[in-house]
Short mmCIF file of C-alpha atoms and ligand atoms in Angstrom, two decimals:
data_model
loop_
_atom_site.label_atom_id
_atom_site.label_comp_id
_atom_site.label_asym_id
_atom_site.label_seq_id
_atom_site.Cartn_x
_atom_site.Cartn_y
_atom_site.Cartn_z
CA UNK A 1 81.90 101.28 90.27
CA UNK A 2 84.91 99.40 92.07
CA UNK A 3 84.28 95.71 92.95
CA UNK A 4 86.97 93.83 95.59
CA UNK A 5 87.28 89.92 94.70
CA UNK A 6 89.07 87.17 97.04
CA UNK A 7 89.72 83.94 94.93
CA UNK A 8 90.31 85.53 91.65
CA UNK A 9 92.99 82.26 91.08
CA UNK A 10 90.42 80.17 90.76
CA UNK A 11 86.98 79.19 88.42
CA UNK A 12 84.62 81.18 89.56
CA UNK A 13 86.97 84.55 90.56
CA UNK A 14 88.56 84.44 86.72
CA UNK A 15 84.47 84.10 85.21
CA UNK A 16 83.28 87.00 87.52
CA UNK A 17 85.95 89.15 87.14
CA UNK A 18 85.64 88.95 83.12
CA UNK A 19 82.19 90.20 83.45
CA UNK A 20 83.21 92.94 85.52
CA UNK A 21 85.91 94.09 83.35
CA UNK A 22 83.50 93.59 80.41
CA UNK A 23 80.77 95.81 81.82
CA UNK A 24 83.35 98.56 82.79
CA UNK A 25 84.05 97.75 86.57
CA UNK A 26 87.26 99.03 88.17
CA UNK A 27 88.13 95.12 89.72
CA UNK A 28 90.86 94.84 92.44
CA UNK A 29 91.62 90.91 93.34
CA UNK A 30 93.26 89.65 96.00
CA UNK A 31 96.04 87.00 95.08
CA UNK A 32 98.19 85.07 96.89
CA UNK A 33 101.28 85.71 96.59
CA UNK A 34 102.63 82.02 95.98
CA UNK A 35 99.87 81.43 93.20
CA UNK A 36 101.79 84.16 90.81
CA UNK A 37 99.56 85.48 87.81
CA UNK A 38 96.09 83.72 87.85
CA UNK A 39 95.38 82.00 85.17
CA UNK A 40 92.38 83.51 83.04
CA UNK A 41 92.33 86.80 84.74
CA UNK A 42 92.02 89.64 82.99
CA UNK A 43 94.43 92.26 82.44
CA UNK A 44 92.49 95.35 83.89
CA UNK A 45 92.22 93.59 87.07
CA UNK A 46 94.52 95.08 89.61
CA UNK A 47 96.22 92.82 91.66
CA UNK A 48 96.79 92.91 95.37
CA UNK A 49 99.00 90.43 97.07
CA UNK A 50 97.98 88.83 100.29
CA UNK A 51 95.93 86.21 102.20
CA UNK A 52 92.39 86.27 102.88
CA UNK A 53 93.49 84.41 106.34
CA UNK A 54 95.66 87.43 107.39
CA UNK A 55 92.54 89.27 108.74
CA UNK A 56 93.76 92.44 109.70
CA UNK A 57 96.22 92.95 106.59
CA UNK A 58 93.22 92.54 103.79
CA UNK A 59 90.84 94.64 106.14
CA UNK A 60 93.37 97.31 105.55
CA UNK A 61 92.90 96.52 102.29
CA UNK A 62 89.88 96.83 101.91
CA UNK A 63 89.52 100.09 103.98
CA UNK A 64 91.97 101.69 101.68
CA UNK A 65 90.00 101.01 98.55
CA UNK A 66 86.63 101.39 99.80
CA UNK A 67 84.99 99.59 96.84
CA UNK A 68 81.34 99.54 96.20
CA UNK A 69 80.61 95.95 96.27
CA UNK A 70 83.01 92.61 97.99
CA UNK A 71 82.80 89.35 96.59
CA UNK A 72 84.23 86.58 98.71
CA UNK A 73 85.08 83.84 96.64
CA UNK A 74 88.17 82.79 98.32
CA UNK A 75 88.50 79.31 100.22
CA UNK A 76 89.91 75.92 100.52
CA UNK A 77 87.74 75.00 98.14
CA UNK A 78 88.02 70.97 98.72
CA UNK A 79 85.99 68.73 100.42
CA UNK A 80 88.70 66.58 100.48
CA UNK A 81 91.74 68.72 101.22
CA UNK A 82 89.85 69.80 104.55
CA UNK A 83 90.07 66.55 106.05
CA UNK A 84 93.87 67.13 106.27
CA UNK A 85 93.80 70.70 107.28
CA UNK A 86 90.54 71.18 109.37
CA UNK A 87 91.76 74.21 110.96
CA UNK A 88 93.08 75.93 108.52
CA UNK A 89 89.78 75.47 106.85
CA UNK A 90 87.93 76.85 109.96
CA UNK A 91 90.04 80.00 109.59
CA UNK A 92 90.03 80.69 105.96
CA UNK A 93 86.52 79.74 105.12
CA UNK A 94 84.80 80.88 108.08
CA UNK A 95 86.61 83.26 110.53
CA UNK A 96 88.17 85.55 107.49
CA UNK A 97 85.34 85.29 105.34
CA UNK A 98 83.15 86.99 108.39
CA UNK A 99 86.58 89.47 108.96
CA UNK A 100 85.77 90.39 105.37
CA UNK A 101 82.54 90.93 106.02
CA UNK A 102 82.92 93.39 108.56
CA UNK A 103 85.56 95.01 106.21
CA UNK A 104 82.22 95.91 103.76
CA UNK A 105 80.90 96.85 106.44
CA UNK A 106 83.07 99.33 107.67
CA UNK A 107 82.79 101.31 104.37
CA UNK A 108 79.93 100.52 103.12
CA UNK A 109 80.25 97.80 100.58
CA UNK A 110 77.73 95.75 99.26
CA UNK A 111 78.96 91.90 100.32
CA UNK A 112 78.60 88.66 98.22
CA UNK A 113 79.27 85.16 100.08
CA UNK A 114 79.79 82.17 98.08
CA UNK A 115 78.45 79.13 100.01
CA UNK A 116 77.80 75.87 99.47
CA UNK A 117 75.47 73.33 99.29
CA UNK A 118 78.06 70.48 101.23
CA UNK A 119 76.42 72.71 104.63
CA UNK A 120 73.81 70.87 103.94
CA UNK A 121 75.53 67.72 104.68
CA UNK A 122 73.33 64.71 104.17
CA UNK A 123 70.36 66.50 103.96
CA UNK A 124 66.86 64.51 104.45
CA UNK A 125 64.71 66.84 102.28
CA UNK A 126 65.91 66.90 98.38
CA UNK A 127 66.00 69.60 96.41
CA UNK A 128 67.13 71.41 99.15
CA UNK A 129 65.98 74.84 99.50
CA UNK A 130 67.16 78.09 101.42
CA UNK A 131 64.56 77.08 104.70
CA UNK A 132 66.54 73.21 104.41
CA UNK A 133 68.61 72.75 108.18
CA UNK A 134 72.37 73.48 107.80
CA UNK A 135 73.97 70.09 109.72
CA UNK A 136 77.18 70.03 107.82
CA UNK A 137 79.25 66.04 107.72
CA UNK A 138 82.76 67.30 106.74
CA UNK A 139 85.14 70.68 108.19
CA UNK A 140 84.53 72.05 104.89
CA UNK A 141 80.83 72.56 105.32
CA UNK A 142 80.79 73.23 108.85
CA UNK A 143 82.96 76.78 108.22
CA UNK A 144 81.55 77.22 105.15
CA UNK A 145 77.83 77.29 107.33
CA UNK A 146 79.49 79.65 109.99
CA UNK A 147 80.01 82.39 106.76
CA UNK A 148 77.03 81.96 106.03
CA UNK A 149 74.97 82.20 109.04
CA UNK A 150 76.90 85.20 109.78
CA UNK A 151 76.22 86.64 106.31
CA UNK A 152 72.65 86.61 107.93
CA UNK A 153 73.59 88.16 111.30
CA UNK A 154 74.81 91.25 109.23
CA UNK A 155 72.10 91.71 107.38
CA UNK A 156 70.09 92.14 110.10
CA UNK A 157 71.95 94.67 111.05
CA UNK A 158 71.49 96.56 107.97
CA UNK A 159 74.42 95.44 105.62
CA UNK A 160 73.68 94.65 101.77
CA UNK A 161 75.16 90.97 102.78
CA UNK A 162 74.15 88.58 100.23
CA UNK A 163 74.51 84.16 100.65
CA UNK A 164 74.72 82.31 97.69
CA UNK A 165 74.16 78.88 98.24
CA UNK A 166 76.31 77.65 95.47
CA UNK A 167 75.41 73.86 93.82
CA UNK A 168 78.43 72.72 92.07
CA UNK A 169 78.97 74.12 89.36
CA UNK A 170 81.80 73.49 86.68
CA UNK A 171 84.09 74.29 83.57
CA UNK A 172 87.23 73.94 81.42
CA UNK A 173 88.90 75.67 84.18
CA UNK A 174 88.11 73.32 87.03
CA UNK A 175 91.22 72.24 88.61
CA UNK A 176 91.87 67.81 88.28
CA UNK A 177 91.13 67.66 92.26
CA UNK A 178 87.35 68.38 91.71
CA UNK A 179 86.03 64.80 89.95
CA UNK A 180 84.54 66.58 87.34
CA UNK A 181 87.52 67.53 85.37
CA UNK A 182 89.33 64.29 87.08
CA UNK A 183 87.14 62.71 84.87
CA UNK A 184 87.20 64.62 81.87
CA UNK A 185 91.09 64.84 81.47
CA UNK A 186 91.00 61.29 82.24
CA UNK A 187 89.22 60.77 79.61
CA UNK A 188 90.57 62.39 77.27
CA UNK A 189 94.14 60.86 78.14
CA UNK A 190 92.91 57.54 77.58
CA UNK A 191 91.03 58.62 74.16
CA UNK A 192 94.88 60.04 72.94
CA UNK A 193 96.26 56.76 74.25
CA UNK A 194 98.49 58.22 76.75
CA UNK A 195 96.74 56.21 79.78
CA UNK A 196 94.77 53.21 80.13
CA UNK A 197 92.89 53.64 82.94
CA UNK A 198 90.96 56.39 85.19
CA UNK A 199 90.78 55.75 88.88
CA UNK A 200 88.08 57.40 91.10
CA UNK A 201 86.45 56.84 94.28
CA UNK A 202 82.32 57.00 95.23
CA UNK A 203 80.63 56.34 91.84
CA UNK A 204 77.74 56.64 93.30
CA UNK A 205 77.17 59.96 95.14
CA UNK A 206 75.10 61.80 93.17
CA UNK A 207 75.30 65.95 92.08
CA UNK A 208 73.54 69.21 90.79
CA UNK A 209 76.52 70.36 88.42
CA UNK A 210 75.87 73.55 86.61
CA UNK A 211 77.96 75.71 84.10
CA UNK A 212 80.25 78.06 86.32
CA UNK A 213 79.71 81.18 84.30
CA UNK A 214 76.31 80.63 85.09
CA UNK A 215 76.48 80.85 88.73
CA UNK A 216 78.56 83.83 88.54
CA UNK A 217 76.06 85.74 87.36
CA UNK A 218 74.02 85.09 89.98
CA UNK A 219 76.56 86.56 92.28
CA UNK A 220 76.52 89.50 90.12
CA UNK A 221 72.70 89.64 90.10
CA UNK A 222 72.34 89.38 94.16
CA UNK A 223 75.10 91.97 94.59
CA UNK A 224 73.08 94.31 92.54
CA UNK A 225 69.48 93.39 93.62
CA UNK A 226 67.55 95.94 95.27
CA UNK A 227 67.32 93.71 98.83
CA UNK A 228 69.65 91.24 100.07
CA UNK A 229 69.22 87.44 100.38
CA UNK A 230 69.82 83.70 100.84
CA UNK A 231 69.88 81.82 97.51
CA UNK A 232 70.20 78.38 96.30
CA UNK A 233 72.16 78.34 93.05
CA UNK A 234 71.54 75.40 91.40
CA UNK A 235 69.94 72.82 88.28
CA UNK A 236 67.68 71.11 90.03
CA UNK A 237 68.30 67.92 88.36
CA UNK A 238 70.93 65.62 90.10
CA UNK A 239 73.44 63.07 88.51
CA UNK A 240 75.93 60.47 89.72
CA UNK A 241 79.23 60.16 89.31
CA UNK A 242 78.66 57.00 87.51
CA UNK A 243 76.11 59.41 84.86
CA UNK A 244 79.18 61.99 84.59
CA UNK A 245 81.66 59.14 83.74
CA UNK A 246 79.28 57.88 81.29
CA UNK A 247 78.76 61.31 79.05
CA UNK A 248 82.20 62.26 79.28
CA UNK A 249 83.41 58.55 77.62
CA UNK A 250 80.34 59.24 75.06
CA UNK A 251 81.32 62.74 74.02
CA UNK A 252 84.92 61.06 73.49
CA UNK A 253 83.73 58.34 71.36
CA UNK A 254 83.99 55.40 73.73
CA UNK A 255 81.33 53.25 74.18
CA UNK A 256 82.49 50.71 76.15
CA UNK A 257 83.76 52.12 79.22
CA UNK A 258 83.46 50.08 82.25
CA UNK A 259 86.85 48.44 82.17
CA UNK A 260 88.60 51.53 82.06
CA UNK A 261 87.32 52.59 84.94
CA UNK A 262 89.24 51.39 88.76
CA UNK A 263 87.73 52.34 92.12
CA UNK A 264 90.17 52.77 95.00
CA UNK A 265 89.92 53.29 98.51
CA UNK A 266 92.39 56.37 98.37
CA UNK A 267 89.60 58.53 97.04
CA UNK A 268 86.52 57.25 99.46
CA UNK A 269 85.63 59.95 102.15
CA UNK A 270 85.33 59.31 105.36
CA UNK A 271 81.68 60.75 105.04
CA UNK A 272 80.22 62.18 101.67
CA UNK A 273 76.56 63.43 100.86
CA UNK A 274 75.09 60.95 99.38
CA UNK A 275 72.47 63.17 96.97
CA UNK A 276 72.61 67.21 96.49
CA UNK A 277 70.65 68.86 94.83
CA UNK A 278 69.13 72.21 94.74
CA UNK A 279 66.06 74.01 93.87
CA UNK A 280 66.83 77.54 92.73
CA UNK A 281 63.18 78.74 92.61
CA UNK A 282 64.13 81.89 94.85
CA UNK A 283 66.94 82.92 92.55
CA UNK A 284 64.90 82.43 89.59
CA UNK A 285 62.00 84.46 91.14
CA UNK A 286 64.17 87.66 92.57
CA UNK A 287 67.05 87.32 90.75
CA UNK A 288 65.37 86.50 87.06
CA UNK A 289 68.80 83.99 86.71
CA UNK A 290 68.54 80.89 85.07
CA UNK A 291 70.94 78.04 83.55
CA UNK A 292 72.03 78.53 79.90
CA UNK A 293 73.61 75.07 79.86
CA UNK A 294 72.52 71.86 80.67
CA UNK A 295 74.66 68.44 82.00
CA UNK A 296 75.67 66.63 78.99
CA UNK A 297 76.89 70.02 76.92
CA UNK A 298 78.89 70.80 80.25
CA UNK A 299 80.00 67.34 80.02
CA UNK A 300 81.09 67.70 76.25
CA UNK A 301 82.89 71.46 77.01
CA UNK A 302 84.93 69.97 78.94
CA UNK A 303 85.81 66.69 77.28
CA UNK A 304 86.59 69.21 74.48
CA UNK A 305 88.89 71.16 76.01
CA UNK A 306 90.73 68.66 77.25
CA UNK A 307 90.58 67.23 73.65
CA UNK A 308 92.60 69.98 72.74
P1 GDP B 401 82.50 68.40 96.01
O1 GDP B 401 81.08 67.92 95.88
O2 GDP B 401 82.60 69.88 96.16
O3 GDP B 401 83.27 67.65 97.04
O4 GDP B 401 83.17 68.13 94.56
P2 GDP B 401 84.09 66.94 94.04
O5 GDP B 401 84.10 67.10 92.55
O6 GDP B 401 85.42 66.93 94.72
O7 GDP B 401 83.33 65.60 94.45
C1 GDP B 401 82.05 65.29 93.93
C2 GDP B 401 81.71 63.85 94.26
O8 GDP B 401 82.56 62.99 93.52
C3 GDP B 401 81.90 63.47 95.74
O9 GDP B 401 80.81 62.71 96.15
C4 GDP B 401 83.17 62.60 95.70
O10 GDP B 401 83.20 61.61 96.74
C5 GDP B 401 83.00 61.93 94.36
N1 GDP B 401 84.23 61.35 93.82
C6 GDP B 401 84.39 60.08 93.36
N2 GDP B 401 85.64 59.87 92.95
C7 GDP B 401 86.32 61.03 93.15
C8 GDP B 401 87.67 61.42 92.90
O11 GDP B 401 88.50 60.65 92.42
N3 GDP B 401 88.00 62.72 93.20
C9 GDP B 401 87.08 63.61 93.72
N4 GDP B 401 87.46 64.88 94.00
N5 GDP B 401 85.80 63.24 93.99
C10 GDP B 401 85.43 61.98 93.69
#
């Protein structure tokens, strides 16, 4: 078996491609070149360097290796970062995630998407569902919905082309420009005494955050399920920002939190989902994935690592 991963610098690529090493999986990764070594990854995997947004040079690639099964976990993977560079967002997340997608195609390869629940945008039905209308609110969600649609278009032609609808999902190895770890580094600055203060933005927009290694394996199980699919990947149970602030302070020790925290305009988006959250019933069903870890141990992994 020979699996291809984009995004192997960040979260979710360094998870997955552990489990593929562990279970015996040749792994080839695409890196960029500027990112040097990522971080977590594990020695087996054999790097390539290149850009996911140089179309023609990964298909190539990809051609060359003809591995078994693609996962695509490559992007500008913030919201917020996609305000400033809309089309450069268009390209990466949609147009080369679809030029990689024709790349399995071409020899054969079984293809894994990870989406995301922001195409959603401020959806009207909650939990959302695979059948919920894609009306994305930011550039982020709008490519990210163009992958995915055409994840669908290729499956109907035939292609193993799998959609995860990915819920956020988190860990020590978040980067500081998701809130999540903001927060929990934050945190754990002020409980060392080396800040005073944590500033954040919308305290009240309120997410599905799982454990990361979690939804990994659900990438794993759709890229190995007899049919391809559509799937939510997600809790099902939705907290604020306000909630996350709160367990992160308590798993430090501090009770008495609310004057540590500043909100500033800086950090506001111009539009932002008020509530997402996801029900993963199809996943479960098909899939057999579930959770192993629930909000306030996620919460208290992370404080902890940052602890340290
Ligand atoms: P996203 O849901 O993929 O955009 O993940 P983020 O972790 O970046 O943002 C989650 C939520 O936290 C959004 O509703 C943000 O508006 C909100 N938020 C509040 N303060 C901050 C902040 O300082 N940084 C970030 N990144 N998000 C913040």
């Amino acid at each position: 078996m020979r699996s291809f991963i984009t995004g192997v610098g960040g979260q979710d690529g360094s998870y997955l491609a552990e489990r593929l090493v562990a279970e015996g999986t040749e792994v080839h990764a695409l890196v960029l070149s500027s990112d040097g070594t990522p971080p977590h990854c594990p020695p087996d995997v054999v790097l390539h360097e290149g850009d996911l947004g140089d179309i023609e040079a990964t298909r190539r690639l990809v051609l060359d290796l003809r591995p078994d099964e693609v996962y695509n976990l490559a992007a500008i993977s913030s919201v917020a970062l996609s305000w400033e560079e809309p089309d450069r967002t268009a390209h990466v997340n949609g147009a080369a995630a679809v030029g990689l997608m024709e790349s399995a195609r071409r020899c054969g390869a079984r293809f894994v998407q990870a989406s995301s629940a922001e195409m959603f945008g401020q959806p009207t039905q909650a939990p959302q569902t695979e059948e919920t209308p894609i009306r994305p609110v930011n550039p982020y969600g709008a490519a990210k919905a163009f992958a995915h649609l055409s994840a669908g278009v290729y499956r109907a032609q035939g292609q193993h082309a799998s959609s995860m609808v990915l819920y956020n999902h988190e860990s020590p190895r978040r980067t500081e420009r998701f809130v999540t770890r903001k927060i929990t580094a934050g945190v754990a600055a002020i409980a060392r005494g080396d800040a005073d203060h944590l500033t954040l933005g919308n305290l009240d927009a309120r997410r599905d955050w799982g454990w990361a290694p979690d939804y990994v394996d659900a990438l794993l199980r759709a890229a190995r399920a007899d049919e391809p699919g559509d799937y939510v990947v997600a809790t099902g149970v939705a907290h604020s920002v306000r909630d996350f602030v709160a367990a992160a302070f308590a798993a430090a020790g501090i009770d008495d939190w609310e004057g540590l925290v500043r909100q500033d305009e800086r950090f506001m988006r111009p539009t932002d989902p008020s509530e997402l959250v996801g029900d993963a019933s199809r996943a479960r069903e098909v899939l057999g994935w579930s959770t192993t870890v629930g909000f306030e141990e996620i919460v208290a992994r992370m404080v902890a690592a940052d602890l340290d």
